[in-house]
CSV table of C-alpha atoms in Angstrom, one decimal:
chain,number,residue,atom,x,y,z
T,178,MET,CA,0.0,0.0,0.0
T,179,ARG,CA,1.1,3.5,-0.7
T,180,PRO,CA,1.4,6.1,2.2
T,181,ASN,CA,-1.9,7.9,1.4
T,182,ALA,CA,-3.8,4.6,1.5
T,183,ILE,CA,-2.0,3.5,4.7
T,184,LYS,CA,-2.9,6.8,6.3
T,185,LYS,CA,-6.6,6.1,5.7
T,186,LEU,CA,-6.2,2.5,7.0
T,187,LEU,CA,-4.5,3.6,10.2
T,188,LEU,CA,-7.2,6.1,10.9
T,189,LYS,CA,-9.8,3.3,10.5
T,190,VAL,CA,-7.9,0.9,12.7
T,191,TYR,CA,-7.6,3.5,15.5
T,192,ARG,CA,-11.3,4.3,15.3
T,193,THR,CA,-12.3,0.6,15.5
T,194,SER,CA,-10.0,-1.8,17.2
T,195,ARG,CA,-6.7,0.1,17.9
T,196,LYS,CA,-4.8,-3.1,17.2
T,197,SER,CA,-1.0,-2.8,16.9
T,198,VAL,CA,0.2,-2.3,13.4
T,199,LEU,CA,3.6,-3.1,11.9
T,200,LEU,CA,4.7,-1.1,8.8
T,201,LEU,CA,7.4,-2.7,6.6
T,202,GLY,CA,9.0,-1.0,3.7
T,203,PRO,CA,12.1,0.6,2.2
T,204,PRO,CA,13.8,3.5,4.0
T,205,GLY,CA,12.9,7.1,3.2
T,206,ILE,CA,9.4,6.5,1.8
T,207,GLY,CA,7.5,8.3,4.5
T,208,LYS,CA,6.5,5.7,7.1
T,209,SER,CA,7.1,7.9,10.1
T,210,THR,CA,5.6,10.9,8.4
T,211,VAL,CA,2.4,9.0,7.7
T,212,VAL,CA,2.0,7.9,11.3
T,213,ARG,CA,2.7,11.4,12.6
T,214,GLU,CA,0.1,12.8,10.2
T,215,VAL,CA,-2.4,10.2,11.4
T,216,ALA,CA,-1.9,11.4,15.0
T,217,MET,CA,-2.4,15.0,13.9
T,218,GLU,CA,-5.6,14.1,12.1
T,219,LEU,CA,-6.9,12.2,15.1
T,220,ALA,CA,-6.2,15.1,17.4
T,221,ARG,CA,-8.1,17.5,15.1
T,222,SER,CA,-11.1,15.1,14.8
T,223,MET,CA,-11.2,14.6,18.5
T,224,GLY,CA,-10.9,18.3,19.3
T,225,LYS,CA,-7.7,17.7,21.2
T,226,GLU,CA,-4.3,19.5,21.1
T,227,PHE,CA,-1.7,17.6,19.2
T,228,ILE,CA,1.6,17.2,21.1
T,229,ASP,CA,4.8,15.7,19.6
T,230,TYR,CA,6.0,14.2,22.9
T,231,ASN,CA,9.2,15.0,24.8
T,232,ASP,CA,9.9,15.0,28.5
T,233,THR,CA,9.7,18.8,28.8
T,234,VAL,CA,5.9,18.6,28.2
T,235,GLY,CA,5.2,15.5,30.2
T,236,HIS,CA,4.1,17.1,33.5
T,237,LYS,CA,2.0,19.6,31.5
T,238,ILE,CA,0.1,16.8,29.9
T,239,LEU,CA,-0.4,15.0,33.2
T,240,GLU,CA,-2.1,18.1,34.6
T,241,ASN,CA,-4.9,17.8,32.0
T,242,PRO,CA,-4.4,14.6,30.0
T,243,LYS,CA,-7.8,14.6,28.4
T,244,LYS,CA,-6.9,17.9,26.6
T,245,TYR,CA,-4.2,16.3,24.5
T,246,PHE,CA,-3.5,13.7,21.8
T,247,ILE,CA,0.1,12.4,22.0
T,248,PHE,CA,2.5,11.3,19.3
T,249,HIS,CA,5.6,9.7,20.9
T,250,ASP,CA,8.3,8.7,18.4
T,251,LEU,CA,10.5,6.1,20.2
T,252,ARG,CA,13.6,5.1,18.2
T,253,LEU,CA,14.3,1.6,19.4
T,254,THR,CA,17.9,1.6,18.1
T,255,GLU,CA,18.6,4.5,20.6
T,256,VAL,CA,17.3,3.0,23.8
T,257,GLU,CA,18.3,0.5,26.5
T,258,PRO,CA,16.0,-1.7,28.6
T,259,SER,CA,15.6,0.9,31.4
T,260,ASP,CA,14.3,3.4,28.8
T,261,LEU,CA,11.4,1.0,28.2
T,262,ILE,CA,10.5,-0.6,31.5
T,263,GLY,CA,11.6,2.0,34.1
T,264,ILE,CA,14.3,2.2,36.8
T,265,PRO,CA,14.4,-0.4,39.6
T,266,ARG,CA,14.2,1.1,43.1
T,267,ASP,CA,14.4,-0.4,46.6
T,268,VAL,CA,11.1,0.4,48.4
T,269,ASP,CA,10.2,-1.2,51.7
T,270,GLU,CA,12.5,-4.1,51.2
T,271,SER,CA,11.1,-4.7,47.7
T,272,VAL,CA,12.2,-3.7,44.2
T,273,VAL,CA,9.8,-1.4,42.5
T,274,TYR,CA,10.2,0.0,39.0
T,275,LYS,CA,10.0,3.7,38.9
T,276,PRO,CA,7.8,4.4,35.9
T,277,LEU,CA,9.0,6.5,32.9
T,278,LEU,CA,7.3,9.8,32.4
T,279,TRP,CA,6.2,9.0,28.9
T,280,ALA,CA,4.6,5.8,30.1
T,281,LYS,CA,2.7,7.7,32.8
T,282,VAL,CA,1.5,10.0,30.0
T,283,LEU,CA,0.3,7.2,27.7
T,284,ASN,CA,-1.4,5.6,30.7
T,285,VAL,CA,-3.9,8.5,31.0
T,286,ALA,CA,-3.8,10.4,27.6
T,287,ASP,CA,-4.9,9.3,24.1
T,288,GLY,CA,-2.2,9.0,21.5
T,289,ILE,CA,0.0,6.9,19.2
T,290,LEU,CA,3.2,5.2,20.4
T,291,PHE,CA,5.4,4.9,17.3
T,292,LEU,CA,8.2,2.3,17.6
T,293,ASP,CA,10.5,3.1,14.7
T,294,GLU,CA,13.3,0.9,13.4
T,295,ILE,CA,12.0,-2.1,15.2
T,296,THR,CA,13.7,-4.5,12.7
T,297,ASN,CA,17.1,-2.8,13.2
T,298,VAL,CA,17.3,-3.4,16.9
T,299,GLU,CA,20.5,-5.4,17.6
T,300,ARG,CA,20.2,-5.8,21.4
T,301,ASP,CA,18.1,-8.9,22.2
T,302,ASP,CA,17.1,-7.5,25.6
T,303,VAL,CA,15.6,-4.3,23.9
T,304,LYS,CA,14.0,-6.4,21.3
T,305,ALA,CA,12.4,-8.7,23.9
T,306,ILE,CA,11.0,-5.7,25.8
T,307,SER,CA,9.7,-4.1,22.7
T,308,TYR,CA,7.4,-7.1,22.2
T,309,LYS,CA,5.7,-6.1,25.5
T,310,LEU,CA,5.1,-2.6,24.2
T,311,LEU,CA,3.7,-3.8,20.9
T,312,LEU,CA,1.8,-6.9,22.0
T,313,ASP,CA,0.8,-6.3,25.7
T,314,ARG,CA,0.6,-2.5,25.4
T,315,LYS,CA,2.6,-2.0,28.5
T,316,ALA,CA,5.8,-0.2,29.5
T,317,GLY,CA,7.1,-2.3,32.3
T,318,TYR,CA,4.1,-2.6,34.6
T,319,ILE,CA,2.4,0.6,33.3
T,320,PRO,CA,-0.4,-0.3,30.9
T,321,PHE,CA,-1.3,2.1,28.1
T,322,GLY,CA,-4.7,3.8,28.1
T,323,LYS,CA,-7.6,2.5,25.9
T,324,GLY,CA,-7.1,5.5,23.6
T,325,VAL,CA,-3.5,4.6,22.7
T,326,MET,CA,-2.5,2.7,19.6
T,327,VAL,CA,0.9,1.2,19.0
T,328,VAL,CA,2.4,1.4,15.5
T,329,ALA,CA,5.9,0.0,14.7
T,330,ALA,CA,7.9,0.4,11.5
T,331,GLY,CA,10.9,-1.3,10.0
T,332,ASN,CA,12.8,-2.4,7.0
T,333,ARG,CA,13.2,-5.9,5.4
T,334,PRO,CA,16.6,-7.5,5.5
T,335,GLU,CA,17.2,-6.8,1.8
T,336,GLU,CA,16.5,-3.1,2.5
T,337,SER,CA,18.8,-2.6,5.5
T,338,SER,CA,22.1,-4.4,6.4
T,339,ILE,CA,21.1,-4.5,10.1
T,340,ALA,CA,17.5,-5.5,9.7
T,341,ARG,CA,16.6,-8.7,11.5
T,342,PRO,CA,13.4,-10.9,11.2
T,343,LEU,CA,11.0,-10.6,14.0
T,344,ALA,CA,9.9,-13.5,16.2
T,345,ALA,CA,7.0,-15.5,14.8
T,346,PRO,CA,4.7,-14.9,17.9
T,347,GLN,CA,5.3,-11.2,17.5
T,348,MET,CA,4.4,-11.2,13.8
T,349,ASN,CA,1.3,-13.3,14.5
T,350,ARG,CA,-0.1,-10.8,16.9
T,351,VAL,CA,0.2,-7.6,14.8
T,352,ILE,CA,-1.4,-6.3,11.6
T,353,LYS,CA,1.5,-6.3,9.2
T,354,VAL,CA,1.2,-3.8,6.3
T,355,ASP,CA,3.7,-3.6,3.4
T,356,VAL,CA,4.5,0.0,2.5
T,357,ASP,CA,5.2,1.0,-1.1
T,358,ALA,CA,6.9,4.3,-2.1
T,359,PRO,CA,4.6,7.1,-3.0
T,360,THR,CA,4.1,8.1,-6.6
T,361,VAL,CA,5.7,11.3,-8.0
T,362,ASP,CA,2.2,12.9,-7.9
T,363,GLU,CA,1.7,12.0,-4.3
T,364,TRP,CA,5.2,13.3,-3.4
T,365,ALA,CA,4.4,16.6,-5.2
T,366,GLU,CA,1.1,17.0,-3.4
T,367,TRP,CA,2.8,16.4,0.0
T,368,MET,CA,5.6,18.8,-0.9
T,369,GLU,CA,3.1,21.5,-1.9
T,370,LYS,CA,1.3,21.1,1.4
T,371,ASN,CA,4.3,20.8,3.7
T,372,LYS,CA,7.3,22.4,1.8
T,373,PRO,CA,5.7,24.9,-0.6
T,374,ASN,CA,8.9,26.7,-1.3
T,375,TYR,CA,10.7,23.6,-2.6
T,376,CYS,CA,12.6,23.7,-6.0
T,377,LYS,CA,10.0,23.0,-8.7
T,378,GLU,CA,12.7,21.9,-11.1
T,379,ILE,CA,13.1,18.8,-9.0
T,380,LEU,CA,9.4,18.0,-9.6
T,381,ALA,CA,10.0,18.5,-13.3
T,382,TYR,CA,12.9,16.1,-13.2
T,383,LEU,CA,10.9,13.4,-11.4
T,384,MET,CA,8.0,13.9,-13.8
T,385,MET,CA,10.4,13.0,-16.6
T,386,PHE,CA,12.3,10.3,-14.8
T,387,LYS,CA,9.7,8.7,-12.5
T,388,GLU,CA,11.9,5.6,-12.1
T,389,ASP,CA,14.4,7.7,-10.2
T,390,LEU,CA,12.1,8.5,-7.2
T,391,LEU,CA,13.3,5.3,-5.4
T,392,LYS,CA,16.4,3.3,-6.2
T,393,LEU,CA,17.7,1.1,-3.4
T,394,PRO,CA,21.4,0.2,-3.6
T,395,LYS,CA,22.3,-3.3,-4.5
T,396,ASP,CA,24.6,-3.5,-1.5
T,397,PRO,CA,22.8,-2.9,1.8
T,398,GLU,CA,25.9,-1.3,3.3
T,399,VAL,CA,27.0,1.9,1.4
T,400,LEU,CA,28.9,5.1,1.7
T,401,GLU,CA,27.0,6.8,-1.1
T,402,ASN,CA,23.5,8.2,-0.8
T,403,PHE,CA,20.7,6.9,-3.0
T,404,PRO,CA,17.3,8.2,-4.3
T,405,THR,CA,14.3,8.0,-1.9
T,406,PRO,CA,11.4,10.4,-1.5
T,407,ARG,CA,13.1,11.6,1.6
T,408,SER,CA,16.4,12.4,-0.1
T,409,TRP,CA,14.6,14.1,-3.0
T,410,THR,CA,12.8,16.2,-0.4
T,411,HIS,CA,16.2,17.2,1.2
T,412,LEU,CA,17.6,18.2,-2.2
T,413,ALA,CA,14.4,20.1,-3.2
T,414,GLU,CA,14.5,22.0,0.1
T,415,THR,CA,18.2,22.9,-0.3
T,416,LEU,CA,17.7,24.4,-3.7
T,417,THR,CA,15.8,27.7,-3.8
T,418,ASP,CA,14.1,29.5,-6.6
T,419,ASP,CA,17.3,31.4,-7.3
T,420,TYR,CA,19.6,28.4,-7.0
T,421,ARG,CA,21.2,29.2,-10.4
T,422,ASP,CA,22.5,32.5,-8.9
T,423,ILE,CA,23.7,30.8,-5.7
T,424,TYR,CA,25.3,27.5,-6.8
T,425,THR,CA,27.8,26.7,-9.6
T,426,PRO,CA,27.1,23.7,-11.8
T,427,ASP,CA,29.8,21.8,-9.9
T,428,GLU,CA,28.1,22.6,-6.6
T,429,MET,CA,24.8,21.5,-8.0
T,430,TYR,CA,26.4,18.2,-8.9
T,431,GLU,CA,27.8,17.8,-5.4
T,432,LEU,CA,24.4,18.6,-3.8
T,433,ALA,CA,22.7,16.1,-6.1
T,434,LYS,CA,25.3,13.4,-5.5
T,435,GLY,CA,25.3,14.0,-1.7
T,436,SER,CA,21.4,13.8,-1.6
T,437,VAL,CA,20.3,11.3,-4.2
T,438,GLY,CA,23.5,9.5,-5.2
T,439,VAL,CA,26.2,9.3,-7.9
T,440,GLU,CA,24.0,7.3,-10.3
T,441,VAL,CA,21.4,10.1,-10.9
T,442,ALA,CA,23.5,13.1,-10.1
T,443,PRO,CA,24.8,13.8,-13.6
T,444,LYS,CA,21.2,13.8,-15.0
T,445,VAL,CA,20.0,16.0,-12.2
T,446,GLN,CA,22.9,18.5,-12.8
T,447,LYS,CA,22.0,18.6,-16.5
T,448,PHE,CA,18.4,19.3,-15.7
T,449,LEU,CA,19.2,22.0,-13.1
T,450,THR,CA,21.5,23.8,-15.5
T,451,SER,CA,19.1,23.8,-18.4
T,452,ARG,CA,18.6,27.5,-19.2
T,453,ILE,CA,15.1,28.6,-20.0
T,454,PRO,CA,13.6,32.0,-20.6
T,455,SER,CA,11.5,33.6,-17.9
T,456,ILE,CA,7.9,32.7,-17.7
T,457,ASN,CA,6.9,36.2,-18.8
T,458,GLU,CA,9.1,35.9,-21.9
T,459,LEU,CA,7.6,32.5,-22.7
T,460,ILE,CA,4.0,33.9,-22.4
T,461,GLU,CA,4.9,36.9,-24.6
T,462,ARG,CA,6.8,34.8,-27.1
T,463,PRO,CA,5.4,31.2,-26.9
T,464,GLU,CA,7.2,30.2,-30.1
T,465,ILE,CA,10.4,30.0,-28.0
T,466,PHE,CA,9.0,27.0,-26.2
T,467,ALA,CA,9.4,24.7,-29.3
T,468,SER,CA,13.1,25.5,-29.5
T,469,LEU,CA,13.9,24.3,-26.0
T,470,ASN,CA,15.6,21.0,-25.4
T,471,ILE,CA,13.5,18.3,-23.7
T,472,GLU,CA,14.8,19.2,-20.2
T,473,GLY,CA,13.9,22.8,-20.9
T,474,LYS,CA,10.4,21.9,-22.1
T,475,TYR,CA,9.8,19.9,-18.9
T,476,VAL,CA,11.1,22.7,-16.7
T,477,ALA,CA,9.1,25.4,-18.6
T,478,THR,CA,5.9,23.4,-18.4
T,479,VAL,CA,6.2,22.9,-14.6
T,480,VAL,CA,7.0,26.6,-14.2
T,481,LEU,CA,3.9,27.5,-16.2
T,482,GLY,CA,1.8,25.2,-14.0
T,483,ARG,CA,3.1,27.1,-10.9
T,484,TRP,CA,2.4,30.4,-12.6
T,485,LEU,CA,-1.2,29.4,-13.5
T,486,GLN,CA,-1.7,28.3,-9.9
T,487,GLU,CA,-0.7,31.8,-8.7
T,488,HIS,CA,-2.4,33.8,-11.4
T,489,LYS,CA,-5.8,32.1,-11.7
T,490,ARG,CA,-7.5,35.2,-13.0
T,491,SER,CA,-4.9,35.8,-15.7
T,492,ILE,CA,-5.0,32.4,-17.4
T,493,GLY,CA,-6.0,34.0,-20.7
T,494,LYS,CA,-2.6,35.6,-20.9
T,495,ALA,CA,-1.0,32.2,-21.2
T,496,ARG,CA,-3.4,30.9,-23.9
T,497,LYS,CA,-0.9,30.9,-26.8
T,498,LEU,CA,1.8,29.2,-24.7
T,499,ILE,CA,-0.6,26.5,-23.5
T,500,GLU,CA,-1.7,25.9,-27.2
T,501,THR,CA,2.0,25.7,-28.1
T,502,ILE,CA,2.6,23.1,-25.5
T,503,ALA,CA,-0.4,21.1,-26.7
T,504,ASP,CA,1.0,21.2,-30.2
T,505,VAL,CA,4.4,20.0,-29.0
T,506,SER,CA,3.2,17.1,-26.9
T,507,GLU,CA,0.1,15.7,-25.2
T,508,GLU,CA,2.4,14.3,-22.5
T,509,LEU,CA,3.4,17.9,-21.6
T,510,ILE,CA,-0.2,18.8,-21.2
T,511,VAL,CA,-0.5,15.9,-18.7
T,512,LEU,CA,2.6,17.3,-16.9
T,513,LEU,CA,1.1,20.8,-16.9
T,514,ILE,CA,-2.1,19.5,-15.3
T,515,LYS,CA,-0.2,17.5,-12.7
T,516,SER,CA,2.1,20.4,-11.8
T,517,ILE,CA,-1.0,22.4,-10.7
T,518,ILE,CA,-1.6,21.3,-7.2
T,519,LYS,CA,-3.9,24.0,-5.7
T,520,GLY,CA,-7.0,24.7,-7.7
T,521,ARG,CA,-6.2,22.1,-10.3
T,522,TYR,CA,-9.8,21.3,-11.4
T,523,GLU,CA,-10.8,25.0,-11.7
T,524,ILE,CA,-7.7,25.9,-13.7
T,525,THR,CA,-8.0,22.9,-15.9
T,526,MET,CA,-11.6,23.7,-16.7
T,527,GLU,CA,-10.6,27.3,-17.6
T,528,MET,CA,-7.9,25.9,-19.9
T,529,TYR,CA,-10.5,23.5,-21.5
T,530,LYS,CA,-12.9,26.3,-22.3
T,531,MET,CA,-10.5,28.9,-23.6
T,532,SER,CA,-9.2,27.0,-26.7
T,533,ASP,CA,-10.4,24.4,-29.2
T,534,LYS,CA,-6.9,23.2,-29.7
T,535,VAL,CA,-6.4,22.6,-26.0
T,536,ARG,CA,-9.9,21.1,-25.6
T,537,GLU,CA,-9.1,18.6,-28.3
T,538,VAL,CA,-6.1,17.3,-26.4
T,539,MET,CA,-7.9,17.3,-23.1
T,540,ASP,CA,-10.8,15.3,-24.5
T,541,LYS,CA,-8.2,12.5,-25.0
T,542,LEU,CA,-7.2,12.9,-21.4
T,543,SER,CA,-10.6,13.0,-19.9
T,544,ASP,CA,-9.9,9.9,-17.7
T,545,LEU,CA,-6.9,11.6,-16.3
T,546,MET,CA,-8.8,14.8,-15.6
T,547,LEU,CA,-11.4,12.9,-13.6
T,548,LYS,CA,-8.7,11.1,-11.7
T,549,TYR,CA,-7.1,14.3,-10.5
T,550,GLU,CA,-10.3,16.2,-9.9
T,551,GLU,CA,-10.2,17.8,-6.4
């Protein structure tokens, strides 16, 4: 399942059974992000304040636990047993475990406990205790409240050099969900919502080379980076709208290599250094579009999509350019539609009505238009 579908599934599981769920999939595809967004959505729907837990807010939550919905991201590769079950103390000639603050919080407040990197745990004692969190819904002797769901995430052995299979009884008592990478369209929609100032040329590149969104290395142990939705996000955030004035071509290559790996870095550099006229010049002289190389056409199309999104009332000014794009390639019209994230349906309908030539192309793409209708 892709992240968007998993988000819907987790919301339903929480609202029905709150059974523990295990997400398995490649690194960098958004597993932890999806779980966090589920917690935020649940907080909104329940009228509670969302809190990304840390110990500085623990006592505040305990003062009024019904007010909050907690998301606690617990990286199991960073803990030892006492971080999970508490600290033993001698009380009246007996040993009593002093409970952890986060466990006390999840005993009385609603929320999601997220056990990340569960398959990468190398310590058997931590792994054994994590079973209790996931299966028995307890941290030591402190049970979690009825409004708490436990979600774990990990990689398969072929996706991580330190990933280990889980015990059969553990697998048999959780809902295991296989996670697939998002599509380029889903990645773009997430970026628009969460990182709106990202470099749009990276979107153009991924629209042209969709197969480069996720490429796991053949060797699970590497010293070079590799393409994942997460690493593309890092690169797209690093580059700004005026990146051509900031970075040299060699620096662009190094940024690409350091973010998404040496295999795709040359292609990314070529794409980023493709010179295109300004959007205003292309609108005034649309015939220039046909003379651009393929990289330039992709970049210009995405840039136009962003312009249309920001200038909804001036779509008519771009009529000739849109018609030129339709003449050049139906595929570029698809790209143009997909590059419009906000107000896509409204803008697409305006494009459809304003030109017979554009309407002819869009009639062939009616199934796609319905698919992306907001």
